[in-house]
Coordinates of C-alpha atoms in Angstrom, one line a residue:
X1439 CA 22.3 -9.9 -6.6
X1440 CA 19.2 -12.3 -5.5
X1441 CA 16.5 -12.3 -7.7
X1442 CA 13.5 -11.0 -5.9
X1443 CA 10.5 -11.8 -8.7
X1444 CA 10.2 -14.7 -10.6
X1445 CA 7.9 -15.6 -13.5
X1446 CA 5.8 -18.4 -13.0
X1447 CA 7.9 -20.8 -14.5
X1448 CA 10.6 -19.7 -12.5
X1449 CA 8.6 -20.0 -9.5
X1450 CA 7.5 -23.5 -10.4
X1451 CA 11.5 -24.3 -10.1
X1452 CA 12.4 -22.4 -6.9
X1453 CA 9.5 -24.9 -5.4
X1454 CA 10.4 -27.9 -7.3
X1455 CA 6.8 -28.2 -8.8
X1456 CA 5.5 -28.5 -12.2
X1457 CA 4.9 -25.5 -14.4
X1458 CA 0.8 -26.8 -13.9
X1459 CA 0.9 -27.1 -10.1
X1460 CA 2.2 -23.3 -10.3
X1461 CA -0.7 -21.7 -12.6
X1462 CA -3.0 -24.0 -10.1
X1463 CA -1.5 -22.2 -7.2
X1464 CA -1.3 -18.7 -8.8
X1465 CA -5.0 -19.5 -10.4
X1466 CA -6.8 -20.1 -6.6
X1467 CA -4.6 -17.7 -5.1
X1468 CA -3.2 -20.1 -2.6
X1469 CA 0.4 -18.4 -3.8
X1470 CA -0.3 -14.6 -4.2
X1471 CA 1.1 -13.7 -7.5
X1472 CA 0.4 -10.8 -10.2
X1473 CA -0.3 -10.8 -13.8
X1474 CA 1.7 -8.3 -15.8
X1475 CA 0.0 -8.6 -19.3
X1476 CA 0.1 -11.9 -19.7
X1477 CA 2.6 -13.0 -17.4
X1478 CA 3.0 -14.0 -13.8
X1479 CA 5.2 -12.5 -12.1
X1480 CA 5.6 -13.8 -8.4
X1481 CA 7.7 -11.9 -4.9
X1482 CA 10.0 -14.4 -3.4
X1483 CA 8.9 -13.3 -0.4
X1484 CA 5.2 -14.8 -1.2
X1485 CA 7.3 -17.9 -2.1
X1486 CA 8.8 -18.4 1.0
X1487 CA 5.0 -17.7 2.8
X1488 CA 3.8 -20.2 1.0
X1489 CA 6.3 -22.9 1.5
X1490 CA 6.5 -22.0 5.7
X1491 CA 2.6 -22.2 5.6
X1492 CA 2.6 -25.4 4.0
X1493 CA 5.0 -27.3 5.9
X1494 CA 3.1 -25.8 9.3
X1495 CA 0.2 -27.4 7.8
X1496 CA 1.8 -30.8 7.0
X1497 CA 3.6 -30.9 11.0
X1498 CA -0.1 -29.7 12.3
X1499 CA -1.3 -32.5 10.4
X1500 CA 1.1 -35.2 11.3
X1501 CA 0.6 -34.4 15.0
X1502 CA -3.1 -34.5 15.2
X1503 CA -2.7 -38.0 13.1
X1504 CA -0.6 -39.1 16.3
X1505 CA -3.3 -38.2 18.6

């Protein structure tokens, strides 16, 4: 079975980011994430957003640098 919610830390792997960069993320709610007591716990699915979003910023980017 796929895991569908990670904790942060986990989250920080699935990424390939620090355990920092995450809490930053989670922190400004730039990745949407929910604390349960006084733990992250993130969707996959939010994951995935995220990283699409990201990289359609960075080609956006890239292009208008070629302009």
């Amino acid at each position: 079975m796929d895991k569908e919610i990670f904790t942060a830390h986990e989250a920080a792997i699935f990424l390939n980011v620090c355990d920092t960069v995450m809490y930053r993320l989670l922190r400004s709610q730039t990745v949407h994430g929910r604390k349960v007591g006084k733990t992250w716990r993130v969707r996959k699915s939010d994951l995935l957003d995220y990283f699409d979003s990201s990289c359609d910023n960075e080609l956006k980017q890239s292009h208008a640098g070629a302009m």
